[in-house]
CSV table of C-alpha atoms in Angstrom, one decimal:
chain,number,residue,atom,x,y,z
A,1,UNK,CA,85.0,45.3,81.3
A,2,UNK,CA,86.6,48.4,82.4
A,3,UNK,CA,86.3,49.9,78.8
A,4,UNK,CA,82.3,49.5,79.0
A,5,UNK,CA,82.0,51.3,82.5
A,6,UNK,CA,84.0,54.2,82.1
A,7,UNK,CA,82.0,55.4,79.1
A,8,UNK,CA,78.8,54.9,80.7
A,9,UNK,CA,79.7,56.7,83.9
A,10,UNK,CA,81.4,59.6,82.2
A,11,UNK,CA,79.1,60.3,79.5
A,12,UNK,CA,75.9,60.7,81.7
A,13,UNK,CA,78.3,63.1,84.3
A,14,UNK,CA,79.5,65.2,81.1
A,15,UNK,CA,76.1,65.8,79.8
A,16,UNK,CA,73.5,65.5,82.5
A,17,UNK,CA,75.4,66.3,85.8
A,18,UNK,CA,77.8,69.1,84.8
A,19,UNK,CA,74.9,71.1,83.0
A,20,UNK,CA,72.6,70.5,85.9
A,21,UNK,CA,75.3,71.7,88.5
A,22,UNK,CA,76.0,75.0,86.4
A,23,UNK,CA,72.2,75.7,85.9
A,24,UNK,CA,71.5,75.0,89.4
A,25,UNK,CA,74.0,77.4,90.7
A,26,UNK,CA,73.2,79.9,88.1
A,27,UNK,CA,69.5,80.0,89.2
A,28,UNK,CA,70.6,80.4,92.9
A,29,UNK,CA,72.9,83.2,91.9
A,30,UNK,CA,70.2,85.1,89.8
A,31,UNK,CA,67.5,84.7,92.8
A,32,UNK,CA,70.0,86.3,95.4
A,33,UNK,CA,70.8,89.1,92.9
A,34,UNK,CA,67.4,90.7,94.1
A,35,UNK,CA,67.0,92.7,97.3
A,36,UNK,CA,65.8,91.0,100.4
A,37,UNK,CA,63.4,92.8,102.6
A,38,UNK,CA,66.3,93.3,105.1
A,39,UNK,CA,68.7,94.9,102.3
A,40,UNK,CA,65.6,97.4,101.6
A,41,UNK,CA,65.0,98.2,105.2
A,42,UNK,CA,69.0,98.8,105.4
A,43,UNK,CA,69.1,101.3,102.2
A,44,UNK,CA,65.9,103.1,103.6
A,45,UNK,CA,67.9,103.6,107.2
A,46,UNK,CA,71.0,104.7,105.5
A,47,UNK,CA,69.1,106.9,103.4
A,48,UNK,CA,67.5,108.5,106.5
A,49,UNK,CA,71.2,108.6,108.0
A,50,UNK,CA,72.6,110.5,105.1
A,51,UNK,CA,69.5,113.1,105.0
A,52,UNK,CA,70.0,114.0,108.6
A,53,UNK,CA,73.9,114.2,108.3
A,54,UNK,CA,73.2,116.6,105.2
A,55,UNK,CA,70.8,118.5,107.5
A,56,UNK,CA,73.5,118.8,110.3
A,57,UNK,CA,76.2,120.2,107.9
A,58,UNK,CA,73.6,122.5,106.7
A,59,UNK,CA,72.9,123.8,110.1
A,60,UNK,CA,76.8,123.8,110.8
A,61,UNK,CA,77.4,125.8,107.9
A,62,UNK,CA,74.8,128.4,108.5
A,63,UNK,CA,76.2,129.0,111.9
A,64,UNK,CA,79.6,129.1,110.7
A,65,UNK,CA,78.5,131.6,107.9
A,66,UNK,CA,76.9,133.8,110.7
A,67,UNK,CA,79.9,133.8,112.8
A,68,UNK,CA,82.6,134.2,109.8
A,69,UNK,CA,80.9,135.0,106.5
A,70,UNK,CA,83.8,134.3,104.3
A,71,UNK,CA,85.1,131.0,106.1
A,72,UNK,CA,84.5,129.2,102.9
A,73,UNK,CA,86.9,131.3,100.8
A,74,UNK,CA,89.7,130.8,103.7
A,75,UNK,CA,89.5,127.0,103.5
A,76,UNK,CA,89.5,127.2,99.4
A,77,UNK,CA,92.5,129.4,99.0
A,78,UNK,CA,95.4,127.3,97.9
A,79,UNK,CA,98.6,128.1,99.5
A,80,UNK,CA,100.8,127.3,96.5
A,81,UNK,CA,99.4,130.8,95.1
A,82,UNK,CA,101.3,132.5,97.9
A,83,UNK,CA,104.4,130.4,97.3
A,84,UNK,CA,104.7,131.2,93.7
A,85,UNK,CA,104.2,134.7,94.2
A,86,UNK,CA,107.1,135.3,96.5
A,87,UNK,CA,110.3,136.7,94.8
A,88,UNK,CA,113.7,136.5,96.5
A,89,UNK,CA,113.6,140.4,97.0
A,90,UNK,CA,110.2,140.1,98.8
A,91,UNK,CA,112.2,139.0,101.9
A,92,UNK,CA,114.3,141.9,102.1
A,93,UNK,CA,111.0,144.3,101.5
A,94,UNK,CA,108.8,142.6,104.2
A,95,UNK,CA,110.6,144.7,107.1
A,96,UNK,CA,110.4,147.9,105.4
A,97,UNK,CA,106.6,148.1,104.8
A,98,UNK,CA,106.5,151.0,107.5
A,99,UNK,CA,104.1,149.2,110.0
A,100,UNK,CA,104.8,148.2,113.5
A,101,UNK,CA,103.3,146.1,116.0
A,102,UNK,CA,101.5,149.1,117.8
A,103,UNK,CA,99.6,150.2,114.8
A,104,UNK,CA,96.2,149.5,114.2
A,105,UNK,CA,95.9,147.1,111.3
A,106,UNK,CA,93.0,145.6,109.5
A,107,UNK,CA,92.2,142.0,110.2
A,108,UNK,CA,91.2,139.5,107.8
A,109,UNK,CA,90.7,135.6,107.6
A,110,UNK,CA,92.6,135.8,104.1
A,111,UNK,CA,96.2,134.8,104.2
A,112,UNK,CA,98.6,137.6,103.8
A,113,UNK,CA,100.5,137.3,100.7
A,114,UNK,CA,103.9,139.2,100.3
A,115,UNK,CA,103.7,142.3,98.3
A,116,UNK,CA,100.2,143.1,99.1
């Protein structure tokens, strides 16, 4: 009796139930892959926020450029260049440059490199 009931139950489950279950979730997955109205609204809000932040950054950059025209080059100057150019003799020569604190010196935003 068991030899007849098990194949009668297993065959429909295997050939009907399992494919139906797989295709059911595939169609659910495909229907959720599209953007909903809420998703589109969220994307529009995020795009508008990014545009406003970009405008703010442009305003800040204009203000900084008006106050200090070469502020970008200061931020982009790698410090490693100054470290690579140092020589052991540069440290002994640094104090003999002839300038003292009382003399007027040009002020720059560029980092001073030894030997210049």
